[in-house]
Amino acid sequence: MLLRAVLLLSLTLSVAACGDNRLNPFNWFGNDREQRVRVDPDAAAGTPSDPRSLVSEITQLSVEQTTSGAILRATGVTPVQGYFDAELVLAEINNGAIVFEFRAAPPVGQPTPGLQTIVAGVDLTNGELAGIRSITVIGANNRRSVSRR
């Protein structure tokens, strides 16, 4: 019995040590992939109901599993400092894919020159993730995606 427990523990730790292994139970969603895009400037600028603009570029995307679902976290870059009220806004759910737009409000008054890194996240429940195979976050100049293995 003790030998069986030691073998099971060894096997679990061996699989967990393999970072990109499909057998790894801790590897829920894979590494993010970038795709360069150019979004229509009118769409990037926002709408009357949500005047926030798309973040210039998404630099990192991660999904962290929780007991009730997952936390989707995106990091982006803005062209000047002072952006605020960052949020991942649901854009669409279609055929096992969920798409978010990374939006933030531009600075009020005179912006400070220099790039700004901004982070936003959203809590997704197990019910919301049921049947979802990929998650994409869109910025003005690129998009990043993660997929289930």
Short mmCIF file of N, CA and C in Angstrom, two decimals:
data_model
loop_
_atom_site.label_atom_id
_atom_site.label_comp_id
_atom_site.label_asym_id
_atom_site.label_seq_id
_atom_site.Cartn_x
_atom_site.Cartn_y
_atom_site.Cartn_z
N MET A 1 0.82 -1.19 0.00
CA MET A 1 0.00 0.00 0.00
C MET A 1 0.87 1.26 0.00
N LEU A 2 1.90 1.26 0.83
CA LEU A 2 2.81 2.40 0.89
C LEU A 2 3.55 2.56 -0.43
N LEU A 3 3.97 1.45 -1.03
CA LEU A 3 4.67 1.50 -2.31
C LEU A 3 3.76 2.09 -3.39
N ARG A 4 2.52 1.70 -3.39
CA ARG A 4 1.56 2.22 -4.37
C ARG A 4 1.40 3.73 -4.20
N ALA A 5 1.30 4.22 -2.98
CA ALA A 5 1.15 5.66 -2.72
C ALA A 5 2.39 6.43 -3.16
N VAL A 6 3.57 5.85 -2.91
CA VAL A 6 4.82 6.51 -3.31
C VAL A 6 4.91 6.56 -4.84
N LEU A 7 4.53 5.48 -5.52
CA LEU A 7 4.57 5.47 -6.99
C LEU A 7 3.60 6.48 -7.57
N LEU A 8 2.40 6.57 -7.01
CA LEU A 8 1.41 7.53 -7.49
C LEU A 8 1.89 8.97 -7.29
N LEU A 9 2.46 9.25 -6.13
CA LEU A 9 3.00 10.58 -5.86
C LEU A 9 4.14 10.91 -6.81
N SER A 10 5.03 9.95 -7.06
CA SER A 10 6.15 10.17 -7.98
C SER A 10 5.66 10.44 -9.40
N LEU A 11 4.68 9.68 -9.84
CA LEU A 11 4.13 9.88 -11.18
C LEU A 11 3.48 11.27 -11.31
N THR A 12 2.71 11.67 -10.31
CA THR A 12 2.05 12.98 -10.33
C THR A 12 3.08 14.10 -10.37
N LEU A 13 4.11 14.02 -9.56
CA LEU A 13 5.14 15.06 -9.55
C LEU A 13 5.94 15.07 -10.84
N SER A 14 6.17 13.91 -11.44
CA SER A 14 6.88 13.85 -12.72
C SER A 14 6.10 14.52 -13.83
N VAL A 15 4.80 14.27 -13.89
CA VAL A 15 3.96 14.88 -14.91
C VAL A 15 3.86 16.38 -14.68
N ALA A 16 3.72 16.80 -13.43
CA ALA A 16 3.61 18.23 -13.12
C ALA A 16 4.89 18.98 -13.47
N ALA A 17 6.03 18.31 -13.43
CA ALA A 17 7.30 18.95 -13.75
C ALA A 17 7.46 19.20 -15.24
N CYS A 18 6.69 18.53 -16.07
CA CYS A 18 6.76 18.71 -17.51
C CYS A 18 5.88 19.89 -17.89
N GLY A 19 6.48 21.03 -18.11
CA GLY A 19 5.75 22.28 -18.34
C GLY A 19 4.72 22.23 -19.44
N ASP A 20 5.06 21.80 -20.65
CA ASP A 20 4.13 21.86 -21.77
C ASP A 20 3.55 20.49 -22.12
N ASN A 21 3.66 19.54 -21.25
CA ASN A 21 3.16 18.20 -21.49
C ASN A 21 1.65 18.19 -21.46
N ARG A 22 1.02 17.56 -22.45
CA ARG A 22 -0.45 17.47 -22.48
C ARG A 22 -1.00 16.67 -21.32
N LEU A 23 -0.20 15.81 -20.73
CA LEU A 23 -0.66 15.00 -19.61
C LEU A 23 -0.66 15.77 -18.31
N ASN A 24 -0.04 16.93 -18.28
CA ASN A 24 0.10 17.71 -17.06
C ASN A 24 -1.27 18.26 -16.63
N PRO A 25 -1.80 17.82 -15.49
CA PRO A 25 -3.10 18.29 -15.04
C PRO A 25 -3.08 19.75 -14.62
N PHE A 26 -1.91 20.31 -14.37
CA PHE A 26 -1.80 21.70 -13.96
C PHE A 26 -1.71 22.63 -15.17
N ASN A 27 -1.63 22.07 -16.35
CA ASN A 27 -1.48 22.83 -17.59
C ASN A 27 -2.85 22.96 -18.24
N TRP A 28 -3.73 23.72 -17.63
CA TRP A 28 -5.13 23.79 -18.03
C TRP A 28 -5.30 24.46 -19.38
N PHE A 29 -4.79 25.66 -19.53
CA PHE A 29 -4.75 26.35 -20.81
C PHE A 29 -3.29 26.53 -21.15
N GLY A 30 -2.95 26.46 -22.44
CA GLY A 30 -1.56 26.54 -22.87
C GLY A 30 -1.04 27.97 -22.84
N ASN A 31 0.21 28.12 -23.29
CA ASN A 31 0.83 29.43 -23.37
C ASN A 31 0.08 30.30 -24.37
N ASP A 32 0.17 31.62 -24.16
CA ASP A 32 -0.55 32.52 -25.06
C ASP A 32 0.18 32.66 -26.39
N ARG A 33 -0.59 32.92 -27.44
CA ARG A 33 -0.06 33.13 -28.79
C ARG A 33 -0.50 34.50 -29.26
N GLU A 34 0.40 35.18 -29.97
CA GLU A 34 0.10 36.52 -30.46
C GLU A 34 -0.22 36.49 -31.94
N GLN A 35 -1.17 37.33 -32.33
CA GLN A 35 -1.48 37.54 -33.74
C GLN A 35 -1.56 39.05 -33.94
N ARG A 36 -0.78 39.57 -34.90
CA ARG A 36 -0.80 41.00 -35.19
C ARG A 36 -2.04 41.32 -36.01
N VAL A 37 -2.78 42.33 -35.60
CA VAL A 37 -3.98 42.76 -36.31
C VAL A 37 -4.03 44.28 -36.31
N ARG A 38 -4.84 44.81 -37.16
CA ARG A 38 -5.11 46.25 -37.16
C ARG A 38 -6.63 46.39 -37.05
N VAL A 39 -7.09 46.90 -35.92
CA VAL A 39 -8.51 47.05 -35.68
C VAL A 39 -8.99 48.36 -36.30
N ASP A 40 -10.21 48.35 -36.84
CA ASP A 40 -10.83 49.55 -37.38
C ASP A 40 -10.78 50.66 -36.33
N PRO A 41 -10.25 51.85 -36.67
CA PRO A 41 -10.13 52.92 -35.67
C PRO A 41 -11.46 53.29 -35.01
N ASP A 42 -12.57 53.18 -35.73
CA ASP A 42 -13.87 53.48 -35.13
C ASP A 42 -14.22 52.46 -34.05
N ALA A 43 -13.91 51.19 -34.30
CA ALA A 43 -14.18 50.14 -33.32
C ALA A 43 -13.23 50.27 -32.12
N ALA A 44 -11.99 50.68 -32.38
CA ALA A 44 -11.01 50.83 -31.31
C ALA A 44 -11.36 51.98 -30.38
N ALA A 45 -12.05 52.99 -30.92
CA ALA A 45 -12.37 54.19 -30.15
C ALA A 45 -13.48 53.97 -29.14
N GLY A 46 -14.27 52.94 -29.28
CA GLY A 46 -15.36 52.69 -28.35
C GLY A 46 -16.69 53.08 -28.94
N THR A 47 -17.70 53.02 -28.10
CA THR A 47 -19.07 53.34 -28.51
C THR A 47 -19.64 54.37 -27.56
N PRO A 48 -20.77 54.98 -27.89
CA PRO A 48 -21.38 55.93 -26.94
C PRO A 48 -21.68 55.30 -25.58
N SER A 49 -22.06 54.03 -25.57
CA SER A 49 -22.36 53.37 -24.29
C SER A 49 -21.09 52.99 -23.52
N ASP A 50 -19.95 52.84 -24.23
CA ASP A 50 -18.66 52.54 -23.59
C ASP A 50 -17.58 53.29 -24.36
N PRO A 51 -17.28 54.52 -23.96
CA PRO A 51 -16.33 55.35 -24.71
C PRO A 51 -14.86 54.97 -24.52
N ARG A 52 -14.58 53.97 -23.71
CA ARG A 52 -13.18 53.56 -23.51
C ARG A 52 -12.62 53.00 -24.80
N SER A 53 -11.34 53.22 -25.03
CA SER A 53 -10.69 52.74 -26.25
C SER A 53 -9.97 51.42 -25.98
N LEU A 54 -9.65 50.71 -27.06
CA LEU A 54 -8.87 49.49 -26.94
C LEU A 54 -7.44 49.84 -26.51
N VAL A 55 -6.88 49.02 -25.66
CA VAL A 55 -5.48 49.17 -25.27
C VAL A 55 -4.63 48.93 -26.53
N SER A 56 -3.56 49.68 -26.69
CA SER A 56 -2.75 49.58 -27.91
C SER A 56 -2.28 48.17 -28.22
N GLU A 57 -1.69 47.52 -27.23
CA GLU A 57 -1.11 46.21 -27.48
C GLU A 57 -1.24 45.32 -26.25
N ILE A 58 -1.61 44.07 -26.48
CA ILE A 58 -1.67 43.07 -25.41
C ILE A 58 -0.30 42.41 -25.34
N THR A 59 0.35 42.48 -24.18
CA THR A 59 1.70 41.92 -24.05
C THR A 59 1.73 40.55 -23.38
N GLN A 60 0.69 40.24 -22.60
CA GLN A 60 0.67 38.96 -21.90
C GLN A 60 -0.76 38.56 -21.60
N LEU A 61 -1.03 37.26 -21.64
CA LEU A 61 -2.34 36.72 -21.35
C LEU A 61 -2.17 35.42 -20.57
N SER A 62 -2.90 35.29 -19.47
CA SER A 62 -2.80 34.06 -18.69
C SER A 62 -4.16 33.67 -18.14
N VAL A 63 -4.33 32.37 -17.91
CA VAL A 63 -5.53 31.83 -17.29
C VAL A 63 -5.08 31.03 -16.08
N GLU A 64 -5.60 31.41 -14.92
CA GLU A 64 -5.23 30.73 -13.68
C GLU A 64 -6.47 30.02 -13.15
N GLN A 65 -6.36 28.72 -13.01
CA GLN A 65 -7.49 27.91 -12.55
C GLN A 65 -7.77 28.18 -11.08
N THR A 66 -9.06 28.28 -10.73
CA THR A 66 -9.51 28.41 -9.35
C THR A 66 -10.50 27.28 -9.06
N THR A 67 -10.93 27.18 -7.82
CA THR A 67 -11.87 26.11 -7.48
C THR A 67 -13.24 26.34 -8.13
N SER A 68 -13.58 27.60 -8.43
CA SER A 68 -14.88 27.88 -9.02
C SER A 68 -14.82 28.17 -10.52
N GLY A 69 -13.65 28.12 -11.13
CA GLY A 69 -13.50 28.41 -12.56
C GLY A 69 -12.09 28.83 -12.89
N ALA A 70 -11.93 30.10 -13.31
CA ALA A 70 -10.61 30.60 -13.68
C ALA A 70 -10.59 32.12 -13.63
N ILE A 71 -9.39 32.65 -13.51
CA ILE A 71 -9.17 34.08 -13.61
C ILE A 71 -8.39 34.33 -14.89
N LEU A 72 -8.96 35.12 -15.78
CA LEU A 72 -8.29 35.53 -17.02
C LEU A 72 -7.63 36.86 -16.74
N ARG A 73 -6.32 36.95 -16.98
CA ARG A 73 -5.57 38.17 -16.70
C ARG A 73 -4.82 38.59 -17.96
N ALA A 74 -4.99 39.85 -18.36
CA ALA A 74 -4.30 40.38 -19.52
C ALA A 74 -3.49 41.60 -19.12
N THR A 75 -2.31 41.73 -19.72
CA THR A 75 -1.45 42.89 -19.53
C THR A 75 -1.34 43.59 -20.87
N GLY A 76 -1.47 44.90 -20.86
CA GLY A 76 -1.41 45.66 -22.09
C GLY A 76 -0.55 46.90 -21.94
N VAL A 77 -0.31 47.55 -23.07
CA VAL A 77 0.49 48.77 -23.11
C VAL A 77 -0.33 49.87 -23.76
N THR A 78 -0.29 51.06 -23.16
CA THR A 78 -0.96 52.23 -23.73
C THR A 78 0.10 53.20 -24.25
N PRO A 79 -0.24 54.06 -25.22
CA PRO A 79 0.77 54.93 -25.83
C PRO A 79 1.25 56.06 -24.93
N VAL A 80 0.42 56.48 -23.97
CA VAL A 80 0.82 57.52 -23.02
C VAL A 80 0.36 57.08 -21.63
N GLN A 81 0.83 57.77 -20.62
CA GLN A 81 0.45 57.42 -19.25
C GLN A 81 -0.85 58.10 -18.87
N GLY A 82 -1.55 57.52 -17.93
CA GLY A 82 -2.77 58.11 -17.40
C GLY A 82 -4.05 57.35 -17.73
N TYR A 83 -3.96 56.25 -18.49
CA TYR A 83 -5.15 55.45 -18.78
C TYR A 83 -5.66 54.84 -17.48
N PHE A 84 -6.97 54.68 -17.37
CA PHE A 84 -7.56 54.14 -16.14
C PHE A 84 -8.85 53.38 -16.50
N ASP A 85 -9.48 52.80 -15.51
CA ASP A 85 -10.73 52.06 -15.67
C ASP A 85 -10.59 50.94 -16.71
N ALA A 86 -9.53 50.17 -16.59
CA ALA A 86 -9.27 49.06 -17.52
C ALA A 86 -10.22 47.91 -17.23
N GLU A 87 -10.67 47.25 -18.30
CA GLU A 87 -11.60 46.14 -18.15
C GLU A 87 -11.53 45.22 -19.37
N LEU A 88 -11.70 43.93 -19.13
CA LEU A 88 -11.85 42.97 -20.22
C LEU A 88 -13.35 42.87 -20.48
N VAL A 89 -13.77 43.35 -21.65
CA VAL A 89 -15.19 43.44 -22.00
C VAL A 89 -15.53 42.28 -22.92
N LEU A 90 -16.55 41.51 -22.56
CA LEU A 90 -16.98 40.39 -23.38
C LEU A 90 -17.44 40.89 -24.74
N ALA A 91 -16.85 40.35 -25.82
CA ALA A 91 -17.23 40.75 -27.18
C ALA A 91 -18.11 39.69 -27.84
N GLU A 92 -17.73 38.41 -27.69
CA GLU A 92 -18.55 37.35 -28.27
C GLU A 92 -18.18 35.99 -27.71
N ILE A 93 -19.15 35.09 -27.79
CA ILE A 93 -18.95 33.67 -27.48
C ILE A 93 -19.48 32.92 -28.69
N ASN A 94 -18.62 32.10 -29.31
CA ASN A 94 -19.02 31.46 -30.55
C ASN A 94 -18.23 30.17 -30.77
N ASN A 95 -18.90 29.06 -30.96
CA ASN A 95 -18.28 27.77 -31.30
C ASN A 95 -17.10 27.40 -30.41
N GLY A 96 -17.29 27.46 -29.12
CA GLY A 96 -16.24 27.05 -28.20
C GLY A 96 -15.15 28.08 -28.00
N ALA A 97 -15.35 29.30 -28.47
CA ALA A 97 -14.37 30.37 -28.30
C ALA A 97 -15.03 31.55 -27.62
N ILE A 98 -14.30 32.18 -26.73
CA ILE A 98 -14.78 33.39 -26.06
C ILE A 98 -13.79 34.50 -26.36
N VAL A 99 -14.31 35.69 -26.71
CA VAL A 99 -13.46 36.81 -27.11
C VAL A 99 -13.76 38.01 -26.21
N PHE A 100 -12.70 38.62 -25.71
CA PHE A 100 -12.81 39.83 -24.90
C PHE A 100 -12.07 40.96 -25.60
N GLU A 101 -12.52 42.19 -25.37
CA GLU A 101 -11.80 43.38 -25.79
C GLU A 101 -11.18 43.99 -24.54
N PHE A 102 -9.91 44.40 -24.63
CA PHE A 102 -9.23 45.04 -23.51
C PHE A 102 -9.40 46.55 -23.68
N ARG A 103 -10.27 47.15 -22.87
CA ARG A 103 -10.60 48.57 -22.99
C ARG A 103 -10.15 49.33 -21.76
N ALA A 104 -9.76 50.60 -21.96
CA ALA A 104 -9.37 51.48 -20.87
C ALA A 104 -9.73 52.91 -21.25
N ALA A 105 -10.04 53.70 -20.23
CA ALA A 105 -10.39 55.11 -20.46
C ALA A 105 -9.11 55.92 -20.65
N PRO A 106 -9.10 56.80 -21.64
CA PRO A 106 -7.91 57.62 -21.88
C PRO A 106 -7.72 58.65 -20.77
N PRO A 107 -6.52 59.19 -20.65
CA PRO A 107 -6.25 60.17 -19.59
C PRO A 107 -7.10 61.43 -19.73
N VAL A 108 -7.42 62.00 -18.61
CA VAL A 108 -8.16 63.26 -18.59
C VAL A 108 -7.13 64.39 -18.54
N GLY A 109 -7.32 65.40 -19.36
CA GLY A 109 -6.37 66.51 -19.38
C GLY A 109 -5.14 66.18 -20.22
N GLN A 110 -4.04 66.80 -19.90
CA GLN A 110 -2.79 66.62 -20.64
C GLN A 110 -2.13 65.30 -20.25
N PRO A 111 -2.00 64.33 -21.21
CA PRO A 111 -1.37 63.05 -20.86
C PRO A 111 0.14 63.21 -20.67
N THR A 112 0.68 62.34 -19.84
CA THR A 112 2.12 62.30 -19.61
C THR A 112 2.75 61.39 -20.65
N PRO A 113 3.79 61.87 -21.37
CA PRO A 113 4.43 61.03 -22.38
C PRO A 113 5.03 59.76 -21.76
N GLY A 114 5.11 58.72 -22.56
CA GLY A 114 5.71 57.47 -22.11
C GLY A 114 4.69 56.34 -22.08
N LEU A 115 5.17 55.16 -22.30
CA LEU A 115 4.31 53.98 -22.30
C LEU A 115 3.83 53.67 -20.88
N GLN A 116 2.65 53.08 -20.79
CA GLN A 116 2.11 52.66 -19.51
C GLN A 116 1.67 51.21 -19.63
N THR A 117 2.05 50.39 -18.66
CA THR A 117 1.57 49.01 -18.59
C THR A 117 0.34 48.99 -17.71
N ILE A 118 -0.69 48.29 -18.19
CA ILE A 118 -1.95 48.25 -17.47
C ILE A 118 -2.44 46.80 -17.45
N VAL A 119 -3.06 46.39 -16.35
CA VAL A 119 -3.50 45.00 -16.17
C VAL A 119 -5.00 44.98 -15.88
N ALA A 120 -5.69 44.02 -16.47
CA ALA A 120 -7.11 43.82 -16.18
C ALA A 120 -7.38 42.33 -16.10
N GLY A 121 -8.38 41.97 -15.35
CA GLY A 121 -8.74 40.56 -15.22
C GLY A 121 -10.23 40.38 -15.11
N VAL A 122 -10.65 39.15 -15.32
CA VAL A 122 -12.06 38.81 -15.19
C VAL A 122 -12.15 37.40 -14.62
N ASP A 123 -13.13 37.22 -13.74
CA ASP A 123 -13.38 35.92 -13.12
C ASP A 123 -14.38 35.17 -13.98
N LEU A 124 -14.03 33.97 -14.40
CA LEU A 124 -14.91 33.13 -15.21
C LEU A 124 -15.29 31.90 -14.39
N THR A 125 -16.58 31.59 -14.34
CA THR A 125 -17.04 30.43 -13.58
C THR A 125 -16.88 29.16 -14.42
N ASN A 126 -16.95 28.02 -13.76
CA ASN A 126 -16.90 26.75 -14.48
C ASN A 126 -18.04 26.66 -15.49
N GLY A 127 -19.20 27.19 -15.15
CA GLY A 127 -20.33 27.19 -16.08
C GLY A 127 -20.04 28.03 -17.32
N GLU A 128 -19.41 29.19 -17.14
CA GLU A 128 -19.07 30.04 -18.28
C GLU A 128 -17.99 29.40 -19.16
N LEU A 129 -17.13 28.58 -18.55
CA LEU A 129 -16.04 27.94 -19.29
C LEU A 129 -16.44 26.60 -19.90
N ALA A 130 -17.62 26.09 -19.57
CA ALA A 130 -18.07 24.81 -20.11
C ALA A 130 -18.13 24.88 -21.63
N GLY A 131 -17.41 24.01 -22.29
CA GLY A 131 -17.40 23.96 -23.75
C GLY A 131 -16.45 24.96 -24.40
N ILE A 132 -15.80 25.81 -23.62
CA ILE A 132 -14.87 26.80 -24.19
C ILE A 132 -13.51 26.13 -24.42
N ARG A 133 -13.01 26.23 -25.65
CA ARG A 133 -11.72 25.65 -26.01
C ARG A 133 -10.64 26.72 -26.17
N SER A 134 -11.03 27.98 -26.47
CA SER A 134 -10.03 29.04 -26.60
C SER A 134 -10.58 30.36 -26.08
N ILE A 135 -9.65 31.17 -25.58
CA ILE A 135 -9.98 32.50 -25.07
C ILE A 135 -9.06 33.49 -25.79
N THR A 136 -9.64 34.57 -26.32
CA THR A 136 -8.88 35.59 -27.04
C THR A 136 -9.15 36.95 -26.43
N VAL A 137 -8.09 37.76 -26.33
CA VAL A 137 -8.22 39.14 -25.89
C VAL A 137 -7.68 40.02 -27.00
N ILE A 138 -8.49 41.02 -27.39
CA ILE A 138 -8.17 41.89 -28.52
C ILE A 138 -7.70 43.26 -28.04
N GLY A 139 -6.61 43.75 -28.64
CA GLY A 139 -6.15 45.12 -28.48
C GLY A 139 -6.22 45.81 -29.83
N ALA A 140 -5.79 47.06 -29.91
CA ALA A 140 -5.86 47.80 -31.17
C ALA A 140 -4.89 47.27 -32.22
N ASN A 141 -3.72 46.77 -31.79
CA ASN A 141 -2.70 46.33 -32.75
C ASN A 141 -2.41 44.84 -32.75
N ASN A 142 -2.96 44.12 -31.80
CA ASN A 142 -2.73 42.68 -31.76
C ASN A 142 -3.82 42.00 -30.95
N ARG A 143 -3.78 40.69 -30.96
CA ARG A 143 -4.65 39.88 -30.13
C ARG A 143 -3.82 38.73 -29.60
N ARG A 144 -4.17 38.26 -28.42
CA ARG A 144 -3.50 37.10 -27.82
C ARG A 144 -4.56 36.08 -27.49
N SER A 145 -4.20 34.80 -27.66
CA SER A 145 -5.13 33.70 -27.41
C SER A 145 -4.46 32.62 -26.59
N VAL A 146 -5.28 31.93 -25.82
CA VAL A 146 -4.86 30.72 -25.12
C VAL A 146 -5.88 29.64 -25.46
N SER A 147 -5.43 28.40 -25.53
CA SER A 147 -6.32 27.28 -25.88
C SER A 147 -6.16 26.16 -24.87
N ARG A 148 -7.24 25.44 -24.68
CA ARG A 148 -7.16 24.24 -23.84
C ARG A 148 -6.41 23.17 -24.60
N ARG A 149 -5.76 22.35 -23.89
CA ARG A 149 -4.99 21.27 -24.50
C ARG A 149 -5.84 20.05 -24.66
#
